[in-house]
Amino acid sequence: MEEYKKRIIKIIQYIEDHLDTELSLEKVAEIGAYSPFHFHRIFKLITGETLQNYIIRKKIEKSALYLSLRKGVDIKEIYMDLGFANHSVFNKTFKKYYGKSPSEFRKSAPESFHKILQVESKNGQIDTVFRQYLCTIENLLKWRTMNLKIKVTALEEMHLAAVMGLGLSQVEPSYTILLDWAKKKQLFPRDNVKMISVYHDSFKITPPDKVRIHACMLLDDQLKEQEGEVFPETLEAGKFIIGSGEVTLDDFEQCWASLFLWMNENHYSIRKSFPFEIYHSNFKDHPEGKMIVDFCIPIQ
């Protein structure tokens, strides 16, 4: 827990101290000794915001403070110092948070506005934020202990029949296409059939509705050629971190974030391959919508 405390304090403090610079995901992840590949998941789960949204919000909050405190300073100087490209972008973003333009805010900001912020700061505002985030991490670690069994093991090569979908909303339709195909081939239903979702893009760099997710079925023999929308896919043999548990669909984000934290704790590095989920049961058959899932991260 102390290690997480150090990392979170370092990350949040670094952001606070460098709002006037370019804060890339890669740079902030490096400060916290995380890999960019999974830092975005961990940060969002802990703070409730993406890194980009968090940084923008902090910049706008700081600009509001400057507008209140430095009434003789030109607005352009304020937004330029905080890295906004032009007045239009700053104006639009500021309105989103405060419901009025920067100039309107400056005119209407009460004299006590900066005093309130100063009192909050003196009372340990940043420390309060740290405690809030550390509590989130502590809860995540407890949740992981209660809900996931984690192991590192080698998996053999897997031959799959796959259907590509773009975004989470297309996962279920992709599986419908796959199962219709499998029924015609008399591959479904059958005992111990395994369905697998393979993530071919990172939510970090690809818009959520464009992330390629392959809905797959494990086959005994390799599919020789594409059949309609169903095509062959092979998952390479190798070493994996596998977190197994009976969870709901709403738990998936916590499962992945928990595994990435575990990976860091145990000094593993992700391999250039695709993470995937193996489903051992169907949530539709469970009264509480739970399913048994293996979350698999390829490691070196």
Coordinates of C-alpha atoms in Angstrom, one line a residue, residues 41-271:
R41 CA -7.3 2.2 -17.0
I42 CA -5.8 2.5 -13.5
F43 CA -6.0 6.3 -13.5
K44 CA -9.6 6.3 -14.6
L45 CA -10.6 3.7 -12.0
I46 CA -8.9 5.6 -9.2
T47 CA -9.9 9.2 -10.1
G48 CA -13.2 8.6 -12.0
E49 CA -11.8 10.6 -14.9
T50 CA -9.5 9.9 -17.9
L51 CA -6.1 11.5 -17.6
Q52 CA -7.0 14.0 -20.3
N53 CA -10.2 15.1 -18.6
Y54 CA -8.5 15.4 -15.3
I55 CA -5.8 17.6 -16.7
I56 CA -8.3 19.9 -18.5
R57 CA -10.4 20.2 -15.4
K58 CA -7.4 21.2 -13.3
K59 CA -6.3 23.7 -15.9
I60 CA -9.7 25.3 -16.0
E61 CA -9.9 25.4 -12.2
K62 CA -6.5 27.1 -12.1
S63 CA -7.6 29.6 -14.7
A64 CA -10.6 30.4 -12.6
L65 CA -8.4 31.1 -9.7
Y66 CA -6.1 33.4 -11.8
L67 CA -9.2 35.2 -13.2
S68 CA -10.3 36.0 -9.7
L69 CA -6.9 36.8 -8.2
R70 CA -5.2 38.5 -11.2
K71 CA -7.8 40.9 -12.5
G72 CA -5.2 43.1 -14.2
V73 CA -3.7 40.3 -16.2
D74 CA -4.9 39.9 -19.8
I75 CA -7.1 36.7 -20.3
K76 CA -4.9 35.7 -23.2
E77 CA -1.9 35.6 -21.0
I78 CA -3.7 33.3 -18.6
Y79 CA -4.9 30.8 -21.1
M80 CA -1.6 30.8 -23.0
D81 CA 0.3 30.1 -19.8
L82 CA -2.0 27.1 -19.2
G83 CA -1.4 25.7 -22.7
F84 CA -4.7 26.5 -24.4
A85 CA -4.2 27.0 -28.2
N86 CA -6.5 30.0 -28.6
H87 CA -9.3 32.0 -27.1
S88 CA -12.0 30.0 -28.8
V89 CA -10.9 26.7 -27.3
F90 CA -10.3 28.2 -23.9
N91 CA -13.7 30.1 -23.9
K92 CA -15.6 27.0 -25.0
T93 CA -13.9 24.7 -22.4
F94 CA -14.3 27.3 -19.6
K95 CA -18.0 27.6 -20.3
K96 CA -18.4 23.9 -20.1
Y97 CA -17.3 23.9 -16.5
Y98 CA -18.5 27.3 -15.1
G99 CA -21.5 28.0 -17.4
K100 CA -20.2 31.5 -18.4
S101 CA -17.3 32.9 -20.4
P102 CA -14.0 33.8 -18.7
S103 CA -14.7 37.5 -18.9
E104 CA -18.2 37.1 -17.4
F105 CA -16.7 34.9 -14.7
R106 CA -14.0 37.5 -13.9
K107 CA -16.7 40.2 -13.5
S108 CA -19.0 38.2 -11.3
A109 CA -16.4 36.3 -9.2
P110 CA -16.9 37.2 -5.6
E111 CA -14.1 38.8 -3.6
S112 CA -14.1 35.8 -1.3
F113 CA -13.6 33.3 -4.2
H114 CA -9.8 33.2 -3.8
K115 CA -10.0 33.2 0.0
I116 CA -12.2 30.1 -0.1
L117 CA -9.6 28.3 -2.3
Q118 CA -6.8 29.4 -0.1
V119 CA -8.6 28.1 3.0
E120 CA -9.2 24.8 1.3
S121 CA -5.6 24.6 0.4
K122 CA -4.4 25.4 3.9
N123 CA -6.8 22.7 5.3
G124 CA -5.0 20.1 3.2
Q125 CA -7.1 20.0 0.0
I126 CA -4.4 18.0 -1.9
D127 CA -4.0 15.7 1.1
T128 CA -7.7 15.1 1.0
V129 CA -7.5 14.2 -2.7
F130 CA -4.6 11.8 -2.0
R131 CA -6.6 10.1 0.8
Q132 CA -9.6 9.8 -1.5
Y133 CA -7.5 8.1 -4.3
L134 CA -5.6 5.9 -1.8
C135 CA -8.9 4.7 -0.4
T136 CA -10.0 3.8 -3.9
I137 CA -6.8 1.8 -4.4
E138 CA -7.2 0.1 -1.1
N139 CA -10.8 -0.9 -2.0
L140 CA -9.6 -2.1 -5.4
L141 CA -6.9 -4.3 -3.8
K142 CA -9.5 -5.7 -1.3
W143 CA -11.9 -6.3 -4.2
R144 CA -9.2 -8.1 -6.1
T145 CA -8.4 -10.4 -3.2
M146 CA -12.0 -11.3 -2.8
N147 CA -13.0 -11.8 -6.4
L148 CA -10.0 -12.9 -8.5
K149 CA -7.6 -15.8 -8.3
I150 CA -4.4 -14.8 -10.1
K151 CA -1.7 -17.0 -11.5
V152 CA 1.1 -16.9 -14.0
T153 CA 1.1 -19.8 -16.4
A154 CA 1.9 -20.9 -20.0
L155 CA -0.9 -21.4 -22.5
E156 CA -0.7 -23.4 -25.6
E157 CA -1.4 -22.0 -29.1
M158 CA -5.2 -21.6 -29.6
H159 CA -7.0 -21.8 -32.9
L160 CA -10.1 -19.6 -33.1
A161 CA -13.1 -18.8 -35.3
A162 CA -13.5 -15.0 -35.1
V163 CA -15.9 -12.2 -36.0
M164 CA -14.6 -8.6 -35.8
G165 CA -16.7 -5.9 -34.1
L166 CA -15.9 -2.2 -33.6
G167 CA -16.6 -1.0 -30.1
L168 CA -18.2 -2.6 -27.1
S169 CA -21.7 -2.2 -28.5
Q170 CA -20.8 -4.6 -31.4
V171 CA -19.6 -7.4 -29.2
E172 CA -23.0 -9.1 -28.7
P173 CA -24.0 -8.8 -32.4
S174 CA -20.6 -10.3 -33.4
Y175 CA -21.2 -13.3 -31.1
T176 CA -24.7 -13.7 -32.6
I177 CA -23.1 -14.0 -36.1
L178 CA -20.5 -16.4 -34.7
L179 CA -23.0 -18.7 -33.0
D180 CA -25.3 -18.8 -36.1
W181 CA -22.3 -19.9 -38.1
A182 CA -21.2 -22.5 -35.4
K183 CA -24.7 -24.0 -35.2
K184 CA -24.7 -24.5 -39.0
K185 CA -21.3 -26.2 -38.7
Q186 CA -22.7 -28.3 -35.7
L187 CA -19.9 -26.8 -33.5
F188 CA -22.5 -25.3 -31.1
P189 CA -23.9 -26.2 -28.6
R190 CA -21.4 -28.7 -27.3
D191 CA -19.7 -29.6 -24.0
N192 CA -17.0 -27.2 -22.7
V193 CA -17.2 -24.8 -25.6
K194 CA -15.1 -21.7 -24.9
M195 CA -15.9 -18.2 -26.1
I196 CA -13.1 -15.7 -26.2
S197 CA -13.0 -11.9 -26.7
V198 CA -9.6 -10.6 -28.1
Y199 CA -8.8 -6.9 -27.9
H200 CA -6.9 -5.8 -31.0
D201 CA -6.7 -2.1 -30.1
S202 CA -6.0 -0.1 -26.9
F203 CA -8.8 2.1 -25.5
K204 CA -5.9 4.5 -24.7
I205 CA -5.3 5.5 -28.3
T206 CA -8.4 4.3 -30.2
P207 CA -11.9 5.9 -29.8
P208 CA -14.1 3.5 -27.8
D209 CA -16.5 3.0 -30.8
K210 CA -13.5 2.1 -33.0
V211 CA -11.7 -0.4 -30.8
R212 CA -11.5 -3.8 -32.6
I213 CA -12.8 -6.6 -30.5
H214 CA -12.9 -10.1 -32.0
A215 CA -15.7 -12.4 -30.8
C216 CA -14.2 -15.8 -31.0
M217 CA -14.8 -19.5 -30.4
L218 CA -12.0 -22.0 -29.5
L219 CA -11.7 -24.7 -32.1
D220 CA -10.2 -28.2 -32.0
D221 CA -8.8 -27.7 -35.5
Q222 CA -7.6 -24.6 -37.4
L223 CA -10.2 -23.0 -39.6
K224 CA -8.7 -23.2 -43.1
E225 CA -10.3 -20.1 -44.7
Q226 CA -12.7 -17.3 -44.1
E227 CA -16.4 -18.1 -44.3
G228 CA -18.5 -15.1 -44.7
E229 CA -17.8 -12.8 -41.7
V230 CA -16.1 -15.6 -39.8
F231 CA -12.3 -15.8 -40.2
P232 CA -9.5 -17.9 -38.7
E233 CA -7.4 -16.4 -35.9
T234 CA -4.6 -17.8 -33.8
L235 CA -3.4 -16.8 -30.4
E236 CA 0.3 -17.5 -29.9
A237 CA 1.5 -19.8 -27.1
G238 CA 3.3 -18.0 -24.3
K239 CA 3.3 -16.9 -20.7
F240 CA 0.3 -15.1 -19.3
I241 CA -1.0 -13.5 -16.1
I242 CA -4.5 -14.9 -15.7
G243 CA -7.1 -13.5 -13.3
S244 CA -10.0 -15.8 -12.8
G245 CA -13.3 -15.0 -11.1
E246 CA -17.1 -15.1 -11.2
V247 CA -18.0 -11.5 -12.0
T248 CA -20.7 -9.3 -13.7
L249 CA -20.1 -7.3 -16.9
D250 CA -19.9 -4.2 -14.7
D251 CA -16.8 -5.7 -12.9
F252 CA -14.7 -6.1 -16.0
E253 CA -13.0 -2.7 -15.7
Q254 CA -12.0 -3.5 -12.1
C255 CA -10.7 -6.9 -13.2
W256 CA -8.4 -5.5 -15.8
A257 CA -7.2 -2.6 -13.6
S258 CA -6.6 -5.1 -10.8
L259 CA -4.5 -7.3 -13.0
F260 CA -2.4 -4.5 -14.4
L261 CA -1.7 -3.4 -10.8
W262 CA -0.7 -6.9 -9.9
M263 CA 1.6 -7.0 -13.0
N264 CA 3.4 -3.9 -11.7
E265 CA 3.6 -5.2 -8.2
N266 CA 5.3 -8.4 -9.4
H267 CA 7.6 -6.6 -12.0
Y268 CA 6.2 -8.3 -15.1
S269 CA 6.2 -6.6 -18.5
I270 CA 3.5 -6.9 -21.1
R271 CA 4.3 -8.8 -24.3

